[in-house]
Coordinates of C-alpha atoms and ligand atoms in Angstrom, one line a residue:
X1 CA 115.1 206.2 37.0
X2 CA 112.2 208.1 37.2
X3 CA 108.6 205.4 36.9
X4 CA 106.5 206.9 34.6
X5 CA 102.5 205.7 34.2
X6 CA 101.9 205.9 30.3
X7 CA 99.4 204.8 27.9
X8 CA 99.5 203.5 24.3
X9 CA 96.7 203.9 21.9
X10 CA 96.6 201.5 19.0
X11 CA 98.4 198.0 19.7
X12 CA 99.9 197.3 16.5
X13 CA 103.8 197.0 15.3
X14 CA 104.4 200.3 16.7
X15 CA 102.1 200.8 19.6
X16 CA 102.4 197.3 21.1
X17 CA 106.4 197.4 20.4
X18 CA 106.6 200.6 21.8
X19 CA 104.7 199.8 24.7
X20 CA 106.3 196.3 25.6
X21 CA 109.5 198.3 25.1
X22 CA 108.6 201.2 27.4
X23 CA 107.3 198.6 29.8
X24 CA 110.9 196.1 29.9
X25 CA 112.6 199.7 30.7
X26 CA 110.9 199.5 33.8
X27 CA 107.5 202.1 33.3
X28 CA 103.7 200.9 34.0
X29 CA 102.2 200.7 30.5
X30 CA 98.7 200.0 29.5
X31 CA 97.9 199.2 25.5
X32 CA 94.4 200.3 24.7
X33 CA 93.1 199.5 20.9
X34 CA 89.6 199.7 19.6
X35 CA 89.5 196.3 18.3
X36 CA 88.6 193.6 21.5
X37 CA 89.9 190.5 19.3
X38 CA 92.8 192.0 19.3
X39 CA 92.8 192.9 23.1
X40 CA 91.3 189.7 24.6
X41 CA 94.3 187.9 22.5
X42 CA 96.6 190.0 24.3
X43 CA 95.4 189.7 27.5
X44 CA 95.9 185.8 27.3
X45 CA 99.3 186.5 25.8
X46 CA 98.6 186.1 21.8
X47 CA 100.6 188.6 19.5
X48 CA 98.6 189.0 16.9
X49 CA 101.3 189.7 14.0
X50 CA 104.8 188.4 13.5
X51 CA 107.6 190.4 14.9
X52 CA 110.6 188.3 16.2
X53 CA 111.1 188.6 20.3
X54 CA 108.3 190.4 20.9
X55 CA 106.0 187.8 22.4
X56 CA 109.5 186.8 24.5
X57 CA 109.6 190.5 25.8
X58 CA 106.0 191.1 26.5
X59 CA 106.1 188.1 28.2
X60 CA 108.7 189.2 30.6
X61 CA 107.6 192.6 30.6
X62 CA 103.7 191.7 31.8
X63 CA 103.9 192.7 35.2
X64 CA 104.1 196.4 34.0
X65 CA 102.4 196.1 31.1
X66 CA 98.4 195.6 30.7
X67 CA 95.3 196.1 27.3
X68 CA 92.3 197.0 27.3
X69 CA 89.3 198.7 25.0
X70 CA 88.6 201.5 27.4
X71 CA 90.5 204.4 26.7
X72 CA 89.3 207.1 29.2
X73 CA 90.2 205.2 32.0
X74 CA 93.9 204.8 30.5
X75 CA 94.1 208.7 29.7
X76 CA 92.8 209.4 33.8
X77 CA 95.5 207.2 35.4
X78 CA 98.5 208.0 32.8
X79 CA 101.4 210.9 32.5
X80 CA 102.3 210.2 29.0
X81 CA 99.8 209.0 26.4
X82 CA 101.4 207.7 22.8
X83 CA 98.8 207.9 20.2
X84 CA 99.8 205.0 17.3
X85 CA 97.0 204.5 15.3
X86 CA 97.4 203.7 11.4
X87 CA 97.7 206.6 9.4
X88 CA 96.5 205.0 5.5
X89 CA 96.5 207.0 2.5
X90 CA 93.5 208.6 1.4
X91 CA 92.7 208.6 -2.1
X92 CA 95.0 212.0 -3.2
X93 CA 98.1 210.1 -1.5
X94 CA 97.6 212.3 1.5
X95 CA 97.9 210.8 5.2
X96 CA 94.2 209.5 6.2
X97 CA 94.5 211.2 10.0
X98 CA 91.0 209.8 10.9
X99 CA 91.9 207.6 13.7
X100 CA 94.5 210.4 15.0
X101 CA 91.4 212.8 14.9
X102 CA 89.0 210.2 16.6
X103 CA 92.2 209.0 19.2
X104 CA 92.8 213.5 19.7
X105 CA 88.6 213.9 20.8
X106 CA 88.6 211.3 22.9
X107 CA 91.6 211.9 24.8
X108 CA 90.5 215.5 25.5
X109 CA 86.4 214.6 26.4
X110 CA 88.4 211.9 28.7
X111 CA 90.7 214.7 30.5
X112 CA 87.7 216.8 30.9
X113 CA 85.7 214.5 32.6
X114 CA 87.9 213.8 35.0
X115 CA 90.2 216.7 35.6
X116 CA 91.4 215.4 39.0
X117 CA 94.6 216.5 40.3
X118 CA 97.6 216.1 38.0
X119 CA 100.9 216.3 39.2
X120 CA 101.6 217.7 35.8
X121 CA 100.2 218.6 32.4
X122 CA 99.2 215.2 30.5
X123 CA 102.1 214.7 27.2
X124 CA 100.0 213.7 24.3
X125 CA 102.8 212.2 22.0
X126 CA 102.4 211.4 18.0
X127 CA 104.0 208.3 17.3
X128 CA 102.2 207.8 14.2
X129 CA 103.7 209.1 11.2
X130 CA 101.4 212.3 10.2
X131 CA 102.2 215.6 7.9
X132 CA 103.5 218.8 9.4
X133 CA 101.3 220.8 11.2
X134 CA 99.5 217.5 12.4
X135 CA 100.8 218.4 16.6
X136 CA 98.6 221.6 15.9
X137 CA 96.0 219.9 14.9
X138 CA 96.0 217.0 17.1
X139 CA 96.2 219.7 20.0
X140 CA 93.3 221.4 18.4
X141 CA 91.3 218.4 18.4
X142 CA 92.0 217.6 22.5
X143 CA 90.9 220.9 23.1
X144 CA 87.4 220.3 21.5
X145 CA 87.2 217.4 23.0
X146 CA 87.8 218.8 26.2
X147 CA 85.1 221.5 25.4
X148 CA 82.4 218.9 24.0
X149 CA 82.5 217.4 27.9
X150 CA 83.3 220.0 29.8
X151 CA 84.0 223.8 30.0
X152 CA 87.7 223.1 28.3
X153 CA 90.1 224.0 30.6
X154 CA 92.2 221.0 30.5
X155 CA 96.3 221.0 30.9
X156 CA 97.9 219.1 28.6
X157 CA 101.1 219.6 26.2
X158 CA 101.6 217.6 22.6
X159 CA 104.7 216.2 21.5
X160 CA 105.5 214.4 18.0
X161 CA 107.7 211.3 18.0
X162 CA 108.5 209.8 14.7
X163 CA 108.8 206.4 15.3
X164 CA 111.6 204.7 12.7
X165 CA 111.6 201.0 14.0
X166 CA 111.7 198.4 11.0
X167 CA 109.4 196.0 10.9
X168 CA 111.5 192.6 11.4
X169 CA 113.8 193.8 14.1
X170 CA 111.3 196.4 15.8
X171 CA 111.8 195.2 19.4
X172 CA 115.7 196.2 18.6
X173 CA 115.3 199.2 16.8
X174 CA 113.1 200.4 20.3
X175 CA 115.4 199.4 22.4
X176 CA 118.9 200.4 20.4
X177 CA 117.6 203.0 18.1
X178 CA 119.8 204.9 15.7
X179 CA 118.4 208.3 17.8
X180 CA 115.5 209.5 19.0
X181 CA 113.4 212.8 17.7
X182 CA 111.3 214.3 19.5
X183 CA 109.6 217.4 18.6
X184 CA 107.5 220.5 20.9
X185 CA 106.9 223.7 21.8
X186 CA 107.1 223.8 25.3
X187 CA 110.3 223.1 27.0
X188 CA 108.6 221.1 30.2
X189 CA 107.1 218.7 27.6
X190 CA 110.3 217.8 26.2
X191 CA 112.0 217.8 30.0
X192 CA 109.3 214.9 30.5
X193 CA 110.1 213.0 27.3
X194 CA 113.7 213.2 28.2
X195 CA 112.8 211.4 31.9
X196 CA 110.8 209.2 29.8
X197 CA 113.0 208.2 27.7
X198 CA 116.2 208.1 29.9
X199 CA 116.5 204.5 30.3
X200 CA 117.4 203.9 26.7
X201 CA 119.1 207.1 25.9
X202 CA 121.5 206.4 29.0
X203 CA 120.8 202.3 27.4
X204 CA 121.0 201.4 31.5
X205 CA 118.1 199.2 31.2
X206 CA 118.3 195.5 31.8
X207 CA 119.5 194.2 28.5
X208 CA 119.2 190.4 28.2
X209 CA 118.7 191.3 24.0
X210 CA 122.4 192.9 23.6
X211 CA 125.0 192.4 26.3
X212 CA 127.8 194.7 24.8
X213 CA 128.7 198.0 25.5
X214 CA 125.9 200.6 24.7
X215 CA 126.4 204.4 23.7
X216 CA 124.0 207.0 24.7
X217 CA 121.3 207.2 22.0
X218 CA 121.3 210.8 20.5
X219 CA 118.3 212.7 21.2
X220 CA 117.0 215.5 18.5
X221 CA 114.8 217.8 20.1
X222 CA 113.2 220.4 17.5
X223 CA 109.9 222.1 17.0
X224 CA 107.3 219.7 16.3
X225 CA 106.7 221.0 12.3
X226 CA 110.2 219.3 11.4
X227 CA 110.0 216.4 14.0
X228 CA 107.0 215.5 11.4
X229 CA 109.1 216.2 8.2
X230 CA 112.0 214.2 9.9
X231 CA 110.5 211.1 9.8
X232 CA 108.7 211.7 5.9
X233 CA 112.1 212.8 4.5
X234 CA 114.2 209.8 6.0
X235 CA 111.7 207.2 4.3
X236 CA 111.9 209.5 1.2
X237 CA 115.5 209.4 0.9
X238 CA 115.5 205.6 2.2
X239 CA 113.0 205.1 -1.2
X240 CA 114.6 207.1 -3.5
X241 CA 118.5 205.3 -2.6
X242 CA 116.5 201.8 -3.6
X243 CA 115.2 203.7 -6.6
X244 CA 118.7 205.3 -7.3
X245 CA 120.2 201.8 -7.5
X246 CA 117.5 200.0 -9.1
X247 CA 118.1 202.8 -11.9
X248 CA 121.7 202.0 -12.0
X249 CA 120.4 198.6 -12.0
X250 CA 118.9 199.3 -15.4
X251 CA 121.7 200.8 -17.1
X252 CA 124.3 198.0 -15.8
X253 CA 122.2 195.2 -17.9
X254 CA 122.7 197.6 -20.8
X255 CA 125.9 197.8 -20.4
X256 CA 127.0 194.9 -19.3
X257 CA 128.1 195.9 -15.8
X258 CA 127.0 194.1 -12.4
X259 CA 124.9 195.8 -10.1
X260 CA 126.2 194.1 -7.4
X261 CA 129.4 194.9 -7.8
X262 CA 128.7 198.7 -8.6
X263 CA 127.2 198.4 -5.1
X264 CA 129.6 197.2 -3.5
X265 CA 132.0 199.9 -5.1
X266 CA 130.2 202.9 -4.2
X267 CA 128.9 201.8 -0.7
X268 CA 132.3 201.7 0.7
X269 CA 132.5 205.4 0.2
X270 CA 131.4 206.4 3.7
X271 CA 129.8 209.5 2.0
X272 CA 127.1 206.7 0.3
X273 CA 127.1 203.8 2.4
X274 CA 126.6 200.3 1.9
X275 CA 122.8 200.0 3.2
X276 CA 119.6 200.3 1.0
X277 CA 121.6 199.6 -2.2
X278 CA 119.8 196.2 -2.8
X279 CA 118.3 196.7 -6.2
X280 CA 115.6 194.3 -7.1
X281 CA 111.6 195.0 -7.3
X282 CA 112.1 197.6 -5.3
X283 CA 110.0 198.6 -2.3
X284 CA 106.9 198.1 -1.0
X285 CA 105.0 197.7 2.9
X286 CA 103.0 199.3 4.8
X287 CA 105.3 203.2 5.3
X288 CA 107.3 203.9 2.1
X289 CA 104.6 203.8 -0.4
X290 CA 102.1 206.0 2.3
X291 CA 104.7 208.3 3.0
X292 CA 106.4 208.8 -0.1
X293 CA 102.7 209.6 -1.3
X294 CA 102.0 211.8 1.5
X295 CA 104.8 214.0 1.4
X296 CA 104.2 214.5 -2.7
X297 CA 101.0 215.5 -1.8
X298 CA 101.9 218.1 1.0
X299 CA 104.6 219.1 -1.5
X300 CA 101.4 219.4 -4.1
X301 CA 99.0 221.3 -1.6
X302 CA 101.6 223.6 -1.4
X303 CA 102.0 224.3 -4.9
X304 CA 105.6 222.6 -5.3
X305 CA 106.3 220.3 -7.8
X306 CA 108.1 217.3 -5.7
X307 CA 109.9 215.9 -8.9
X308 CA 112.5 213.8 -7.4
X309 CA 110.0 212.3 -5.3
X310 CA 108.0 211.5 -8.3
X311 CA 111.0 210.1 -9.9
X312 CA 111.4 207.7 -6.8
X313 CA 107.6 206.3 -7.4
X314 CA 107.7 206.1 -11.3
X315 CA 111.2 204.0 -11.2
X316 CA 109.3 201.9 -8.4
X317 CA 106.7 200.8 -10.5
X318 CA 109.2 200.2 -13.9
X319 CA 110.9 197.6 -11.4
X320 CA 107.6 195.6 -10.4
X321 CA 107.1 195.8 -15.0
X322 CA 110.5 194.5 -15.2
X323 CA 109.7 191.4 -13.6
X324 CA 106.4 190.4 -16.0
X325 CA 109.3 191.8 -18.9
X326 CA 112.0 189.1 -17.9
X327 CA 109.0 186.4 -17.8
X328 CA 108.2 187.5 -21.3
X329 CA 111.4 187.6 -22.6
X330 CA 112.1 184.0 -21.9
X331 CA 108.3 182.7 -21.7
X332 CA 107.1 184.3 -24.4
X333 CA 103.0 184.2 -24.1
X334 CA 102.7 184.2 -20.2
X335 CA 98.8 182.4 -20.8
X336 CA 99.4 179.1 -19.8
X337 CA 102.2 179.3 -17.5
X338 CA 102.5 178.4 -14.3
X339 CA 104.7 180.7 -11.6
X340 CA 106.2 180.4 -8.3
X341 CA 106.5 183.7 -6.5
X342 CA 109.2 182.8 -4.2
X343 CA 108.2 184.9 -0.6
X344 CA 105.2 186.9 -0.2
X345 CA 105.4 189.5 2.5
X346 CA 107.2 193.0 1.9
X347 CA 110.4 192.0 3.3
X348 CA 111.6 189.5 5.2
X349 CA 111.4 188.6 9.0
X350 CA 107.7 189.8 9.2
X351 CA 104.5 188.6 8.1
X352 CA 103.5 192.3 7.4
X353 CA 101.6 192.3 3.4
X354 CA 100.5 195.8 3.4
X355 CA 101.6 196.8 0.0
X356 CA 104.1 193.8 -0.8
X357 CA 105.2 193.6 -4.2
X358 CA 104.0 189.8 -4.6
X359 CA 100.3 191.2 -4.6
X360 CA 100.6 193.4 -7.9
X361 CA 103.1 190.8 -9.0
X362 CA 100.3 188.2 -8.2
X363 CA 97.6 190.3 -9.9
X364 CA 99.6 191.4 -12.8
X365 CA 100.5 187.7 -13.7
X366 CA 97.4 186.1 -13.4
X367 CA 95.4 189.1 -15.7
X368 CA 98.3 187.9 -18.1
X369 CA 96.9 184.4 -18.2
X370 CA 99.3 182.6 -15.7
X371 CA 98.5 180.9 -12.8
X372 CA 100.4 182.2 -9.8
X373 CA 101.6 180.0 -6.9
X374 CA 103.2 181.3 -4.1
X375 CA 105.3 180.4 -0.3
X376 CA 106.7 182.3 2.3
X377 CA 107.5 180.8 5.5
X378 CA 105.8 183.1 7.3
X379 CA 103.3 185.3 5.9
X380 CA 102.0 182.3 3.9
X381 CA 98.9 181.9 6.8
X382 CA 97.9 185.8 6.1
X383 CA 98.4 185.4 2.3
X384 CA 95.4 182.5 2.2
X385 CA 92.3 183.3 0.3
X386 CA 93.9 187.6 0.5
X387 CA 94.0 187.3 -3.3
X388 CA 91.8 184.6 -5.5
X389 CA 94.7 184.6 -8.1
X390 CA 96.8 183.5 -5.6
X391 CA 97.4 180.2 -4.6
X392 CA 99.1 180.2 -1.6
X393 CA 101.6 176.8 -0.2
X394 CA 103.7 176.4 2.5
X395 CA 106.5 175.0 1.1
X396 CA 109.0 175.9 -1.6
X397 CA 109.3 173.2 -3.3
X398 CA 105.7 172.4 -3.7
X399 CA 105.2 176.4 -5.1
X400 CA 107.9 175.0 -7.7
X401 CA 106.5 171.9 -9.0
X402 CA 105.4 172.2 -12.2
X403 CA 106.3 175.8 -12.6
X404 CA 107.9 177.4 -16.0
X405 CA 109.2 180.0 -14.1
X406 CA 110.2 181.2 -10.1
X407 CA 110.4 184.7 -8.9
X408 CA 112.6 185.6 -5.9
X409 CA 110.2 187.9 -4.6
X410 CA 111.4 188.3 -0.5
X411 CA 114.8 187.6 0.1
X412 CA 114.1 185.2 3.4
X413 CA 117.1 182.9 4.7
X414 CA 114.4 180.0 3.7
X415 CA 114.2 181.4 0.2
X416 CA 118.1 182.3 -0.2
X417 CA 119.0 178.9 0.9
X418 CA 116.9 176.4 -1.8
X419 CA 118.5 173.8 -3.3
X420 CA 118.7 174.7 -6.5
X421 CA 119.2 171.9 -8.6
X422 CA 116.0 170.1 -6.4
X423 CA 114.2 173.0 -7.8
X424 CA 115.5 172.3 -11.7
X425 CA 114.8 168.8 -11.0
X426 CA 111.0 169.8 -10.4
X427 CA 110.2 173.0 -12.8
X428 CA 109.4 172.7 -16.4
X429 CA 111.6 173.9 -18.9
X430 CA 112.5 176.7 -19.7
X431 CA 113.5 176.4 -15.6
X432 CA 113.5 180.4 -15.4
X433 CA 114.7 181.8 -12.0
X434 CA 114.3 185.9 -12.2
X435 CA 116.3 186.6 -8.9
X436 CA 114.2 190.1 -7.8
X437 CA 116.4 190.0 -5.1
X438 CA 119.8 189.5 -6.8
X439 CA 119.4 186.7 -3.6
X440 CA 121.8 184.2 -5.7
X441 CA 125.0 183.7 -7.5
X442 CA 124.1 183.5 -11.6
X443 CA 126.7 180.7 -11.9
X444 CA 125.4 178.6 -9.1
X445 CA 121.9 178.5 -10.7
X446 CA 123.4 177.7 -14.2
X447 CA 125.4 175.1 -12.6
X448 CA 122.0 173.6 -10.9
X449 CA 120.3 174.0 -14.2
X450 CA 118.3 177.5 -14.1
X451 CA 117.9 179.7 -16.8
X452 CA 118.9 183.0 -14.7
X453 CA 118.0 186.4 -14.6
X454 CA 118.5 188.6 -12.4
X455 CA 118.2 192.7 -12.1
X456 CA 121.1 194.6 -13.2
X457 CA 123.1 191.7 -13.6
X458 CA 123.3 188.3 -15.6
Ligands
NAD1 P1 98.8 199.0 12.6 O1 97.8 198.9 11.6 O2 99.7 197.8 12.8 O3 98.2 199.2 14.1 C1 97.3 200.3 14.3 C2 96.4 199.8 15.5 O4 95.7 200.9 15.9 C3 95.5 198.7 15.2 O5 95.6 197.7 16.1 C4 94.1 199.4 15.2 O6 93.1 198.5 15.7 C5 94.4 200.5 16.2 N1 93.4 201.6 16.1 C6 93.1 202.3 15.0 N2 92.2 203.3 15.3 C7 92.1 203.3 16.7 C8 91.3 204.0 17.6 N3 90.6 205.1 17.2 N4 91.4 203.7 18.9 C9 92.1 202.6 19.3 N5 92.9 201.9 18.5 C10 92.8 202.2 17.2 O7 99.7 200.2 12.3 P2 101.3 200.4 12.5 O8 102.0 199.7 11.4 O9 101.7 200.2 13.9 O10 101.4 202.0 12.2 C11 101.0 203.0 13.2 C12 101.6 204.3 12.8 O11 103.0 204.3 12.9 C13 101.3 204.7 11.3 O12 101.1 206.1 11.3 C14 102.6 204.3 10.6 O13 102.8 205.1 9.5 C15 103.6 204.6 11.7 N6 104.8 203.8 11.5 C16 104.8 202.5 11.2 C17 105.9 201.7 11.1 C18 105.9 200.3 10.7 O14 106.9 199.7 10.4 N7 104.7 199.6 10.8 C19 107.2 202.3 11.3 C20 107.2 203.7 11.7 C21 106.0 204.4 11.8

């Protein structure tokens, strides 16, 4: 394998992942963010956010793999640069490419103050998840860069990378991913990504994670415009399968169907498939809401109506309603009350609450006149003092004592394992469980004592 010398810009779930990654393949890797906490926290070893064997793999990756604050030093030494800095949304919905724009300048004034001799054109890759026409622009912005230090004759090529790791199980999705995207206009660029890369295409890297058998990883080359729209459209069709089932969801309690069961049914066609047919309160964290937003408002700018899309959102936002509509329906008058909120981050195995559904839920509940207690197992330390009508405990069953009513809001192991007639033993009547994550079996929380409801079922 071919040892390449690259640098990360933005150390959070995807730049640090991606970097600890690229560095336990066997390249040199140094992580530069702006924020020195962060950094000096690295540097003794601290991950600053939850993500499960990532502290393990930095660990044994450290010898290749280095942080720091000082980005022009990183961009002189290094072949490949990844730029992964958050990409919010802006007030319209569209992507907020500040921090690409800022990461772009700097990159170029850095290549033009020290032009030194290169072996080969510096690849500027877009991991961060940006609209279409974004490697253009990024490419623009090195080149003024370049020209704001020096007389702008800097080689260079830029390269988007959609990034689809999940937070959770990002180290595996890096290391096993389901393919990998890349997207340019110049053959040699992609010819370096492919070297790059080549350890876990070929999956001959060291691989104390997963001892079976490996395939070779497909690799999509295209041109960078629908590398960009690959990634937006997967998490809009990843969004709007939740939203598909969650509207099924509604039309089962009509009817009298299960939800569950309808899943099951359909998923077994191999044309559907069994994945992202949970339905619930829907979704929430820090990339489906952004980009579903962002690509309505490309969509928008260009003068297309993205209906479906709009559909997606609106059925979204009925689910988080539906759960302050079950609390009413067996509550009544919601002044008063007390609620446990049953897991707090977006989804389990991360401590990630960008957009989780127990903040509106929280804030939603609490203008209603409850008061709002809630656990997670994880994110409960990030969740303290985030919200003031949120009280926030670390254990389930203290969330539950005293409280009218629970909401399964993240479907951790912690939260699908209670015991459940503990939890009747504690609550006040009416006992109401409103499963948001169809997380239990209607009968067993009867049995226990719960008054039951879940979504699309019971
Ligand atoms: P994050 O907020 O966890 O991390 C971003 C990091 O970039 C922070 O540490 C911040 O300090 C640093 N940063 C910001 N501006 C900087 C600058 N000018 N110079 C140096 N460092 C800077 O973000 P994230 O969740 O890793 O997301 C990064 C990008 O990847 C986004 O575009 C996101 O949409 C995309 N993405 C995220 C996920 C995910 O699951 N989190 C998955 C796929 C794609």
């Amino acid at each position: 394998m071919e040892q390449f010398s690259v640098g990360v810009v933005g150390a959070g779930y995807v730049g640090l992942v991606t970097g600890a990654c690229l560095a336990h393949v066997g390249h040199r890797v140094v992580c530069v963010d702006r924020d020195e906490g962060r950094v000096a926290g690295l540097n003794e070893g601290r991950v600053p956010f939850f993500e499960p064997g990532l502290e393990e793999l930095i660990a044994r990756a450290r010898r290749r793999l280095s942080f720091t604050t000082e980005l022009p030093e990183v961009v002189r030494e290094v072949d490949v640069v990844f730029v992964a800095v958050n990409t919010p949304p802006g007030e319209d919905g569209s992507a907020d490419l500040s921090s690409v724009a800022s990461v772009a300048r700097a990159v170029g004034r850095a290549l033009a103050e020290a032009p030194g001799e290169r072996e080969r054109p510096l690849v500027v890759v877009n991991k961060s998840t940006v609209p279409t026409g974004s490697g253009d622009y990024v490419s623009m912005l090195v080149r003024e860069g370049a020209e704001e230090a020096g007389d702008g004759k800097v080689d260079y090529r830029v390269v988007s990378n959609p990034e689809f790791l999940r937070e959770g199980s990002a180290v595996y999705d890096s290391l096993f991913p389901d393919r990998i995207v890349l997207g340019a206009d110049r053959r040699d660029a992609l010819d370096t990504m492919r070297a790059l890369y080549e350890p876990i295409i070929e999956q001959n890297f060291p691989a104390q994670l997963d001892p079976r058998p490996r395939d070779a990883v497909p690799f999509v080359t295209t041109d960078t415009a629908s590398a960009e729209m690959i990634k937006y459209a997967a998490n809009a069709f990843l969004a709007t399968k939740i939203s598909f089932i969650n509207e099924i969801a509604g039309i089962c309690e009509l009817v009298g169907a299960d939800v569950t069961n309808v899943a099951t049914g359909i998923g077994l066609d191999g044309r559907i498939g069994s994945r992202f047919l949970s339905a619930g309160i829907g979704w929430g964290g820090s990339c489906f809401p952004k980009d579903v937003a962002a690509l309505r408002a490309i969509a928008r700018e260009y003068g297309h109506e993205p209906t479906l899309l709009d559909a997606t959102v609106t059925v979204n936002a009925r689910q988080r309603r539906q759960v302050i509509a079950k609390l009413q329906r067996d509550l009544r008058t919601l002044k008063g009350k007390r609620i446990a909120l049953l897991g707090l981050a977006f989804k389990p195995n991360t401590d990630d609450l960008r957009e989780a559904p127990s903040l509106e839920i929280a804030r939603l509940l609490h203008s209603l006149g409850s008061r709002v207690v809630g656990y997670d197992p994880v994110a409960a330390k990030r969740a303290v003092g985030l919200l003031p009508e949120l009280k926030v405990v670390f254990d389930p069953y203290e969330a539950l004592e005293g409280a009218h009513a629970a909401v399964v809001v993240t479907e951790w192991e912690e939260v699908r394992v209670l015991d459940l007639e503990r939890a009747a033993s504690i609550m006040e009547s009416p006992k109401l469980l409103v499963d948001g994550r169809n997380a239990y079996h209607p009968e067993d929380a009867a049995t226990a004592g719960l008054l039951y409801r879940g979504f699309g079922r019971g």
